[in-house]
Tab-separated table of C-alpha atoms in Angstrom:
chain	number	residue	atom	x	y	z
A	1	UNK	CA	15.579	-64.069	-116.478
A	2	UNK	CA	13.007	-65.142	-118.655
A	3	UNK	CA	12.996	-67.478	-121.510
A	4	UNK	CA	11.548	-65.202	-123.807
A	5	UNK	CA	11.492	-61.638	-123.656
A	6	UNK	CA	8.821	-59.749	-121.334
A	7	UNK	CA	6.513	-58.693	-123.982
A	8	UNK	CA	6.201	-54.650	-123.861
A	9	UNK	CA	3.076	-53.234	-122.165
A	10	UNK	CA	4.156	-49.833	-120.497
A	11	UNK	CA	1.203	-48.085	-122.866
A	12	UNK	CA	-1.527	-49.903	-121.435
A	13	UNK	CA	0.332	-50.014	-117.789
A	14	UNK	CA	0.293	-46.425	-117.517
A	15	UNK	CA	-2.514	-45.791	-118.582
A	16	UNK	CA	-4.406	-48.043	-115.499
A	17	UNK	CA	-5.535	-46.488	-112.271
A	18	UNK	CA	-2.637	-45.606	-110.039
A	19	UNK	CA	-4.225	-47.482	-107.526
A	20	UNK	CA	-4.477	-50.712	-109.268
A	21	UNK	CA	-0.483	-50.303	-110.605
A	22	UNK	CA	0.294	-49.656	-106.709
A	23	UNK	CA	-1.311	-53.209	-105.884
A	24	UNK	CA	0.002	-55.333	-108.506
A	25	UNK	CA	3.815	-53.597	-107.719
A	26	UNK	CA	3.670	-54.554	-104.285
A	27	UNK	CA	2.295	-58.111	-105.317
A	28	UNK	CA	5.069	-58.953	-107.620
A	29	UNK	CA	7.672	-56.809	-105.145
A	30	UNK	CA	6.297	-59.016	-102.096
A	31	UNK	CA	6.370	-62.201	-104.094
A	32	UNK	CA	10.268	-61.367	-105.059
A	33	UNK	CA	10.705	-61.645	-101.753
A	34	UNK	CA	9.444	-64.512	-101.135
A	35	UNK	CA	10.679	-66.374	-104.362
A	36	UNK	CA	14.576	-65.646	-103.176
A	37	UNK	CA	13.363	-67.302	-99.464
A	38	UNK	CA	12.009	-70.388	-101.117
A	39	UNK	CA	15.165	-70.731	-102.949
A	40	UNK	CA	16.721	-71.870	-99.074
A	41	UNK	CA	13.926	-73.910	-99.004
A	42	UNK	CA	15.664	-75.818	-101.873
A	43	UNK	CA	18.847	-75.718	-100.275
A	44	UNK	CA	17.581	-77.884	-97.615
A	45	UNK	CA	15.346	-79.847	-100.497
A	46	UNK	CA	18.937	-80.706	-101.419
A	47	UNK	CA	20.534	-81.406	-98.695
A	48	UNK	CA	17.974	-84.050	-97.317
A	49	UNK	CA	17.933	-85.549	-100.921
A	50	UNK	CA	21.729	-85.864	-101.146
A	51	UNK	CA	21.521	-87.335	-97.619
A	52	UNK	CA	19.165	-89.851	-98.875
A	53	UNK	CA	21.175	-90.655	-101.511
A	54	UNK	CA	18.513	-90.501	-104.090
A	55	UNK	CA	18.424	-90.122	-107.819
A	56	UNK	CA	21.191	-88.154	-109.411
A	57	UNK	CA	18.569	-86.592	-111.853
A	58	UNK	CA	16.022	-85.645	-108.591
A	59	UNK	CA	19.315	-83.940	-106.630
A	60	UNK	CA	20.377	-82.223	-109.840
A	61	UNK	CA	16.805	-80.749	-110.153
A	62	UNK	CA	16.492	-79.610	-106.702
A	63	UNK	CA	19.843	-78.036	-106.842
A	64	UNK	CA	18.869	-75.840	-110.174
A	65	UNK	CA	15.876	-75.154	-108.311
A	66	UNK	CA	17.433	-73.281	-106.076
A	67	UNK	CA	19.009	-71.182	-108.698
A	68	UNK	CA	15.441	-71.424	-110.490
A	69	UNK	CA	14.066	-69.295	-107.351
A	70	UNK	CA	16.445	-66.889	-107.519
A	71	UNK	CA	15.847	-66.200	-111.453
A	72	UNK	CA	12.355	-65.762	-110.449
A	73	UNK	CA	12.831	-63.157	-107.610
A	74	UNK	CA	14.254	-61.276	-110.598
A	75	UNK	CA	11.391	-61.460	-112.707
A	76	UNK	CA	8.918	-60.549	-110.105
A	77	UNK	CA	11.788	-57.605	-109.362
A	78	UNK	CA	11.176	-56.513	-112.924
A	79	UNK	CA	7.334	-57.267	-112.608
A	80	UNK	CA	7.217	-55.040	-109.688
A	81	UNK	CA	9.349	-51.941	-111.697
A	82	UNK	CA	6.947	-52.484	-114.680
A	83	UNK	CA	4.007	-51.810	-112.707
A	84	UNK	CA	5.695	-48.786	-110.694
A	85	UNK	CA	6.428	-47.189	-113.801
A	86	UNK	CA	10.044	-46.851	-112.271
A	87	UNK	CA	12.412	-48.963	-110.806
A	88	UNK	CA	11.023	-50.980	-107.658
A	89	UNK	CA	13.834	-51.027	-104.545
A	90	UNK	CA	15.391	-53.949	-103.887
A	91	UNK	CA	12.655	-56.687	-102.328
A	92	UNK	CA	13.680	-56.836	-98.478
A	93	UNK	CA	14.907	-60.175	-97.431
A	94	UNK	CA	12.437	-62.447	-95.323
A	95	UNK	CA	13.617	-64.356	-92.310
A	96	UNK	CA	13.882	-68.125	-93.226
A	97	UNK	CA	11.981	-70.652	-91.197
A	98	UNK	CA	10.913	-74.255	-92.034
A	99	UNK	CA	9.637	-76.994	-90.277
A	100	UNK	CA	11.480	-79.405	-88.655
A	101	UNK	CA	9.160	-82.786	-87.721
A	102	UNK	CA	10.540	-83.217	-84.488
A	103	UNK	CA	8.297	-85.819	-83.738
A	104	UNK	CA	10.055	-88.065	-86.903
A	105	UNK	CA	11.181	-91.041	-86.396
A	106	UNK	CA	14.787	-90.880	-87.457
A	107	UNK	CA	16.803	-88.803	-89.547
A	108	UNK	CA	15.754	-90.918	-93.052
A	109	UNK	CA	11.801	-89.946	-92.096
A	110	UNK	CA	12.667	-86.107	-91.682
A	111	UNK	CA	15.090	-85.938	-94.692
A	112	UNK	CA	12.413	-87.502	-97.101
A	113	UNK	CA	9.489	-85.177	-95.075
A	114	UNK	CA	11.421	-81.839	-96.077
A	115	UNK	CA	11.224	-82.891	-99.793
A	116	UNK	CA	7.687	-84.205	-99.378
A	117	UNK	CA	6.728	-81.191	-97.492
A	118	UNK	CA	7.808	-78.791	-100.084
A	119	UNK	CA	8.094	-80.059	-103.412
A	120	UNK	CA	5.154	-82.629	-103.113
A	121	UNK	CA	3.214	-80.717	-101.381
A	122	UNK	CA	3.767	-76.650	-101.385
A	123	UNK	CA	5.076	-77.017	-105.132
A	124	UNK	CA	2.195	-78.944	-106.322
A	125	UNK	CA	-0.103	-76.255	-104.884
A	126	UNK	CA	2.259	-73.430	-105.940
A	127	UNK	CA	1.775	-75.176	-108.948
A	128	UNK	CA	-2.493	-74.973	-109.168
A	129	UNK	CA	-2.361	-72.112	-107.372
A	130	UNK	CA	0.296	-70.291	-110.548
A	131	UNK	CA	-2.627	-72.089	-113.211
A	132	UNK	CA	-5.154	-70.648	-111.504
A	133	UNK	CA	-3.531	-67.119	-112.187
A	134	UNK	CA	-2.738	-67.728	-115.280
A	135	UNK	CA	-6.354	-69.440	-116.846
A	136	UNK	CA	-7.519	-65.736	-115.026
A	137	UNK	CA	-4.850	-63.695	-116.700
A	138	UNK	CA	-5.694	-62.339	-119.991
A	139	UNK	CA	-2.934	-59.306	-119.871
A	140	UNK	CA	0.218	-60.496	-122.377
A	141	UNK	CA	2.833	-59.223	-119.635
A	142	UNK	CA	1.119	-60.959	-117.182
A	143	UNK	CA	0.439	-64.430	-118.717
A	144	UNK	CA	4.351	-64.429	-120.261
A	145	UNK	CA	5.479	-63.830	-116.381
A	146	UNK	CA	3.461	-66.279	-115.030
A	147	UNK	CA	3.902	-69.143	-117.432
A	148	UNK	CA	7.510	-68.587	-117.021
A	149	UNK	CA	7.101	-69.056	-113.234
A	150	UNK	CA	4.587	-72.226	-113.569
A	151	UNK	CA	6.918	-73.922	-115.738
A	152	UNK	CA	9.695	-74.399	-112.966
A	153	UNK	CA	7.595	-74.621	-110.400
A	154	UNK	CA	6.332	-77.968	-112.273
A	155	UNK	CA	9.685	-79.208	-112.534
A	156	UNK	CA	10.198	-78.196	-108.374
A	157	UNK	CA	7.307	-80.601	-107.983
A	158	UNK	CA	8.479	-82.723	-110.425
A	159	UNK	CA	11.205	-83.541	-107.554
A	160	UNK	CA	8.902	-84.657	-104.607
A	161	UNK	CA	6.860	-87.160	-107.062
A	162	UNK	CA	10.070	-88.400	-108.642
A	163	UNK	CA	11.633	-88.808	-104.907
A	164	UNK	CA	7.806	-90.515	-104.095
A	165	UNK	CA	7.980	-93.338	-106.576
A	166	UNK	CA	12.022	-93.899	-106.043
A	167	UNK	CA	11.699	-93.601	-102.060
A	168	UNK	CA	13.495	-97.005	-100.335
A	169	UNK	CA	11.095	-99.038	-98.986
A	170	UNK	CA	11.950	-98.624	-95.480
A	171	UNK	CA	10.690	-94.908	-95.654
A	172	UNK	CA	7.300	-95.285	-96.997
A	173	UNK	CA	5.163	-97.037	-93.413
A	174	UNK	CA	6.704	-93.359	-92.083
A	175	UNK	CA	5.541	-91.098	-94.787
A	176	UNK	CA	2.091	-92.243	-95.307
A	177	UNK	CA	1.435	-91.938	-91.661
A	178	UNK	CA	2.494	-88.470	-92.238
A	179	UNK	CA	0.423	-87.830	-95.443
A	180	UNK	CA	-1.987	-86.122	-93.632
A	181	UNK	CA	-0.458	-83.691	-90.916
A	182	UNK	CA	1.121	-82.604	-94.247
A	183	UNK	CA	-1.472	-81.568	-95.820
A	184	UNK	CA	-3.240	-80.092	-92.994
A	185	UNK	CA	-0.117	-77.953	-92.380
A	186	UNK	CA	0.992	-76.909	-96.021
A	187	UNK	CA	-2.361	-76.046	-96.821
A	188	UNK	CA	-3.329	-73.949	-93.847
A	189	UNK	CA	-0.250	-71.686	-95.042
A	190	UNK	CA	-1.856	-71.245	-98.765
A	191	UNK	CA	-5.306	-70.602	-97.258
A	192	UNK	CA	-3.132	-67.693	-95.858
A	193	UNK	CA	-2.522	-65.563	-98.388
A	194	UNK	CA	-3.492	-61.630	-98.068
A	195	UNK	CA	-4.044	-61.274	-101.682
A	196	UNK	CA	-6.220	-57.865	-101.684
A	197	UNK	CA	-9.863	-58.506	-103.064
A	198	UNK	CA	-9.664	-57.835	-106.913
A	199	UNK	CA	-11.826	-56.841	-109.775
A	200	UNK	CA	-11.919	-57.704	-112.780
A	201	UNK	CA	-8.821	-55.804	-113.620
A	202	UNK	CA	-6.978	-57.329	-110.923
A	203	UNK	CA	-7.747	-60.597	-112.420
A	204	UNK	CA	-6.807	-59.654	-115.766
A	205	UNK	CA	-3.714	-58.810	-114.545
A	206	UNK	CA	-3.505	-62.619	-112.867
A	207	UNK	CA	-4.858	-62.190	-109.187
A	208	UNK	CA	-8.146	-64.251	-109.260
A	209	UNK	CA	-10.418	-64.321	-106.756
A	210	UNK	CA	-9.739	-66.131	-103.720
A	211	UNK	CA	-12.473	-68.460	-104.324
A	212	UNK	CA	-11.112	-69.699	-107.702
A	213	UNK	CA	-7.992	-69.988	-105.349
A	214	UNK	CA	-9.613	-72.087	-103.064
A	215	UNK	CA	-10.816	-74.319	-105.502
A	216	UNK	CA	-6.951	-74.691	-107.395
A	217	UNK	CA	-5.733	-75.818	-104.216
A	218	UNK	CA	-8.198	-78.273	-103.031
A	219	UNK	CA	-8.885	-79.709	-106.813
A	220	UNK	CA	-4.953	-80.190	-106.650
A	221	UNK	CA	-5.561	-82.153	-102.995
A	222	UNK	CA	-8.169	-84.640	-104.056
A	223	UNK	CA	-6.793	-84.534	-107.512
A	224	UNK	CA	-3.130	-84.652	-107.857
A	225	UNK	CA	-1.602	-85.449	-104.634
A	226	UNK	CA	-4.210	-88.114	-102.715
A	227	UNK	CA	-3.918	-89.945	-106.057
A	228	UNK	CA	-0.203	-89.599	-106.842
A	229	UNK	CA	0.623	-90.826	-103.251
A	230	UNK	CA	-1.649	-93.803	-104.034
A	231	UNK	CA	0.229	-93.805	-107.581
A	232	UNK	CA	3.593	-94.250	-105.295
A	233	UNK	CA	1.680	-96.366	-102.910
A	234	UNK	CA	1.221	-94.642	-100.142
A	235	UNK	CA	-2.316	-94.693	-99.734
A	236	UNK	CA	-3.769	-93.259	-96.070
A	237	UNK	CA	-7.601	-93.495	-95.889
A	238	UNK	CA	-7.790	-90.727	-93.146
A	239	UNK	CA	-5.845	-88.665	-95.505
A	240	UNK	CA	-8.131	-89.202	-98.712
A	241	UNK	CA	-11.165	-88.476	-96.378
A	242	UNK	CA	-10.053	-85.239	-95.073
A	243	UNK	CA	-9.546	-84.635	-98.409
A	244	UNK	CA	-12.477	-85.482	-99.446
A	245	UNK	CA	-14.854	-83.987	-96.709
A	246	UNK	CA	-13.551	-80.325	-97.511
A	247	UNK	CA	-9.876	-79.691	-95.969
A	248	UNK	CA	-10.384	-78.376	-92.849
A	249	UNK	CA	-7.182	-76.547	-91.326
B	1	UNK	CA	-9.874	-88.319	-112.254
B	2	UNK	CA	-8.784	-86.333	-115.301
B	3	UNK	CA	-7.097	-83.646	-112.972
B	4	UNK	CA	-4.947	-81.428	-115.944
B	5	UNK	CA	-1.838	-81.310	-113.467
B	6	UNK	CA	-1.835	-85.159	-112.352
B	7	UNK	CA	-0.231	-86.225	-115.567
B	8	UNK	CA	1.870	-83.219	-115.677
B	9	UNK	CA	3.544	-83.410	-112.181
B	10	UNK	CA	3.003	-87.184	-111.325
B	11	UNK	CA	3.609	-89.375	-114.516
B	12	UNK	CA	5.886	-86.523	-115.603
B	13	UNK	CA	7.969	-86.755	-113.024
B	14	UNK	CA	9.833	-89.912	-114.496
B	15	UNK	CA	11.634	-87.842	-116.528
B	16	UNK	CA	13.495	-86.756	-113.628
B	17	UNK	CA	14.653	-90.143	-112.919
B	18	UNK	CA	18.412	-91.617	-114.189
B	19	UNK	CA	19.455	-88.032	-115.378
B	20	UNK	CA	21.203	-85.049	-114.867
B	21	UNK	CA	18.081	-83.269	-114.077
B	22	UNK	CA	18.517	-81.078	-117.342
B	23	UNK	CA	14.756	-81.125	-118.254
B	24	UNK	CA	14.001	-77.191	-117.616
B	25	UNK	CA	12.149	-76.734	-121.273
B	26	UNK	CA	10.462	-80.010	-121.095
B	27	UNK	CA	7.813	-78.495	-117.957
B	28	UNK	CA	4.021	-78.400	-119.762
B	29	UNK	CA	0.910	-77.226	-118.097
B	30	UNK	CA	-2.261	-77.914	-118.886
B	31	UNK	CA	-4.425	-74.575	-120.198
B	32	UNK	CA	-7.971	-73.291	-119.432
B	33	UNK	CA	-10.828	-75.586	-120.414
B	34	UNK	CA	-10.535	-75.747	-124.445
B	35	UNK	CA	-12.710	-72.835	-125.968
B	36	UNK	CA	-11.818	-70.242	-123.058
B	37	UNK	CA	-8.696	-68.912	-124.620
B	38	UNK	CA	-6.461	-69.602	-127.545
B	39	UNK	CA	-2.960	-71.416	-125.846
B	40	UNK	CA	-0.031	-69.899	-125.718
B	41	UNK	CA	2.797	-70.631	-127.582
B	42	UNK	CA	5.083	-73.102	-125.751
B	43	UNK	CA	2.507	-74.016	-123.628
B	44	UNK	CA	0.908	-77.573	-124.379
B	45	UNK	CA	-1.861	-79.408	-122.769
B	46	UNK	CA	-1.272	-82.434	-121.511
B	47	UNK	CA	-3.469	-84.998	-122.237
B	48	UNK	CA	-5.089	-87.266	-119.704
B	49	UNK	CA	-4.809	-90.583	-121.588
B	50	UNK	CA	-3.423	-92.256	-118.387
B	51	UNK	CA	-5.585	-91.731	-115.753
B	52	UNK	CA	-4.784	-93.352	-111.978
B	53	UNK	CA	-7.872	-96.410	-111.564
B	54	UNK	CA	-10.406	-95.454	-109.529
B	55	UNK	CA	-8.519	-97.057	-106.445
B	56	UNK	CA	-5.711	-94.768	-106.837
B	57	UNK	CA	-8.225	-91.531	-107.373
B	58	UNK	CA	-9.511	-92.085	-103.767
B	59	UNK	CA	-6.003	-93.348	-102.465
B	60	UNK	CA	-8.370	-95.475	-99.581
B	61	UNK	CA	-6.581	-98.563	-99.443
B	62	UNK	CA	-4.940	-98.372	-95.575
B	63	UNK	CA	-7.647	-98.903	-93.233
B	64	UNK	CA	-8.104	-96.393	-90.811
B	65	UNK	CA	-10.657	-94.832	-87.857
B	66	UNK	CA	-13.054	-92.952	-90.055
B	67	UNK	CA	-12.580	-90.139	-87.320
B	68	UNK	CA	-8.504	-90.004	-87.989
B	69	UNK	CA	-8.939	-86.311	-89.816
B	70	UNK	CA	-10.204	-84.949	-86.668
B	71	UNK	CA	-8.122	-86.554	-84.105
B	72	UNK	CA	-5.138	-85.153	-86.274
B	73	UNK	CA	-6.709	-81.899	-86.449
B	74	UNK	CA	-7.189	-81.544	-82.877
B	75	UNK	CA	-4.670	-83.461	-80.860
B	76	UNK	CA	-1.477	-84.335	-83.637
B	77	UNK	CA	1.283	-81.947	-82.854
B	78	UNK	CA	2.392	-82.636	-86.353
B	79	UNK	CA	-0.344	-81.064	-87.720
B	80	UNK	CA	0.062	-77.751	-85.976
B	81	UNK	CA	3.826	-77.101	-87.371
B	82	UNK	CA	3.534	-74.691	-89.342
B	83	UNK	CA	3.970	-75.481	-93.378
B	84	UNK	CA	6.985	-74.745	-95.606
B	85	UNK	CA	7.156	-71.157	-96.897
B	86	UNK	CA	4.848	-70.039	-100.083
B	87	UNK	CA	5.970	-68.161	-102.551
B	88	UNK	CA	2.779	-66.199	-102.707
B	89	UNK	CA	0.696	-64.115	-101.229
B	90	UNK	CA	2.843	-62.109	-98.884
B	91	UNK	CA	2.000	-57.918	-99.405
B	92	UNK	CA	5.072	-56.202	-98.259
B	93	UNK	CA	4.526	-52.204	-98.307
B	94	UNK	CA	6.941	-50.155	-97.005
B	95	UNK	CA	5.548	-46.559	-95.685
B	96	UNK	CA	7.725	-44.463	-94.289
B	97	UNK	CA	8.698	-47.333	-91.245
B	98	UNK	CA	10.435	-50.586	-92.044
B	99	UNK	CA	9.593	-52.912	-95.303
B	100	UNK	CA	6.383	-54.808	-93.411
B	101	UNK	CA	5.256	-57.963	-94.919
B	102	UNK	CA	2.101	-59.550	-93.662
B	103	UNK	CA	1.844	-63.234	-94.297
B	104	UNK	CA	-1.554	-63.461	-92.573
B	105	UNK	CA	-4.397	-61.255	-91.681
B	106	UNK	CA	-4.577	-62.219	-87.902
B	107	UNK	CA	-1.052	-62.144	-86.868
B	108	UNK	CA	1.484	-59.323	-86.778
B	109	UNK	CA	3.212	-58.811	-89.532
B	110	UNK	CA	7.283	-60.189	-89.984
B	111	UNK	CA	8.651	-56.870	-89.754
B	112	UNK	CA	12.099	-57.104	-92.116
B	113	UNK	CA	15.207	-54.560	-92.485
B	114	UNK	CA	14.639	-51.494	-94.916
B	115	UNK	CA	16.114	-52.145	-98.101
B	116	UNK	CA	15.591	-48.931	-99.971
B	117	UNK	CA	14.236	-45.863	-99.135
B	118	UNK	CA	13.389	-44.573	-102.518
B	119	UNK	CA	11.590	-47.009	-104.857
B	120	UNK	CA	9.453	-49.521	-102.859
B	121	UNK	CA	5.747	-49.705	-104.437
């Protein structure tokens, strides 16, 4: 599950405000939910990528990510049970949606938008948004969870830049005129989040405030992925604007 | 543009390329701003000794209508799909009715089948 051990915190666990343990089980219970849904996110990740015929080492990634997912709906199972003080039930599955770009041009454009959707986008903001917990995290258990789950989630995004600088030529007008409905889209869904309003032992824990959140996720817009689709040549001046001039979604 | 994660995910991601994709220990993130906290073990910063050129940082090569971001925003159907599932985020509670998890404030909540009766938080 992990690849070290889950260091041993139940002392200090029990000994914090019911309330508090309630909230932090029912993040990491929720988020094992959703970890084992974005593992079908990475079965269609793989799919498109195989259809593409891209890099053997992206497609093998993207296929152990989808195993990686599941290994992390564990963790955040076992998360969950550490801050219940018991055994959490098993996470209840989420229905599975994603988009589908009906408005691309062919089948290439929407097979390479699926892995730029996801793993260049969501995954480099799963990414910032995972740092962000973990610079605020100064529990043991909760820092050893979390930079287990930030690790993978680096390789996930690992995939869509890899795909970025190896995608054929004929793909690339496409995708930069998609760069920005993209990132309107994928980050209207992480300005989303119902994280509960924490304190200070909430943060400890790794659930910062939303606006350190807000500021992971547009740092990692104007800093990661504007310049790593310029890096991969896809540079799109409306999209470096909007960017730029504050995100609106 | 020294962003910690730039190097990590974009430059890193070469590693990816002309394997077997076996590079699961190899994943490094940046930590907190030196002097906040000691690192953790296995954990490595990254540093930024390649950084994109200034060109790249602003990505503003493509000419464009300096009104684009608000024409997508308001009239691109592509830009209301919705966005690929997070993995964060989502508070499911389950109290007494079906497991409910509420992916946003405003809308109604995805309502999922009960999985347990006995042991959800």
């Amino acid at each position: 599950m992990t690849q070290r051990p889950l260091p041993p915190a139940d002392a200090e666990i029990a000994a914090m405000p019911s309330e508090q343990r309630t909230v932090l089980a029912r993040l990491w219970w929720s988020q094992a939910a959703t970890e084992r849904r974005v593992a079908q996110s990475f079965a269609v990740v793989e799919r498109a990528l195989t259809e593409l015929e891209a890099d053997a080492g992206i497609v093998a990634t993207a296929a152990r990510a989808i195993d990686d997912e599941h290994r992390h709906a564990a963790l955040c199972q076992a998360m969950a049970s550490r801050y219940r003080g018991a055994e959490a039930a098993p996470a209840p599955e989420l229905p599975f949606a994603h988009p589908h770009h009906p408005a691309a041009r062919t089948k290439a454009v929407r097979a390479a938008l699926y892995v730029v959707g996801q793993c260049v986008f969501n995954e480099t903001f799963a990414s910032a948004y995972l740092a962000a917990c973990l610079d605020a995290a100064t529990h043991p258990l909760a820092r050893a969870a979390l930079r287990e789950l930030l690790s993978d989630e680096i390789d996930h995004a690992r995939v869509g830049w890899a795909f970025l600088s190896s995608m054929p030529a004929h793909l690339r007008v496409d995708i930069t005129d998609w760069l920005l409905p993209l990132g309107v889209a994928n980050l209207r869904e992480w300005r989303a989040l119902t994280l509960p309003a924490p304190g200070a032992d909430l943060e400890r824990h790794g659930v910062p405030a939303r606006a350190r959140i807000e500021e992971a996720l547009v740092s990692a817009l104007r800093g990661v992925v504007v310049p790593g689709a310029a890096h991969a040549g896809l540079r799109s001046k409306p999209f470096a604007q909007w960017a730029e001039n504050g995100a609106r979604t | 543009m020294n962003h910690r994660l730039f190097h990590t995910l974009v430059l890193g991601s070469g590693v990816l390329l002309g394997g077997s994709g076996g590079v699961a220990c190899m994943a490094r993130v940046a930590e907190a701003a030196p002097g906040t906290r000691p690192p953790d073990e296995a954990v490595s910063v990254d540093s930024p000794t390649e950084s994109p050129s200034s060109s790249i940082a602003s990505g503003t090569d493509a000419g464009a209508p300096r009104d684009a971001a608000s024409d997508v925003l308001t009239a691109d159907a592509r830009a209301c799909e919705s966005g690929w599932p997070t993995t964060k985020g989502m508070v499911c509670t389950s109290d007494g009715g079906p497991d409910l998890c509420c992916q946003r404030q405003d809308e109604a909540p995805v309502c999922c089948p009960r999985s347990a009766s006995e042991g959800a938080p």
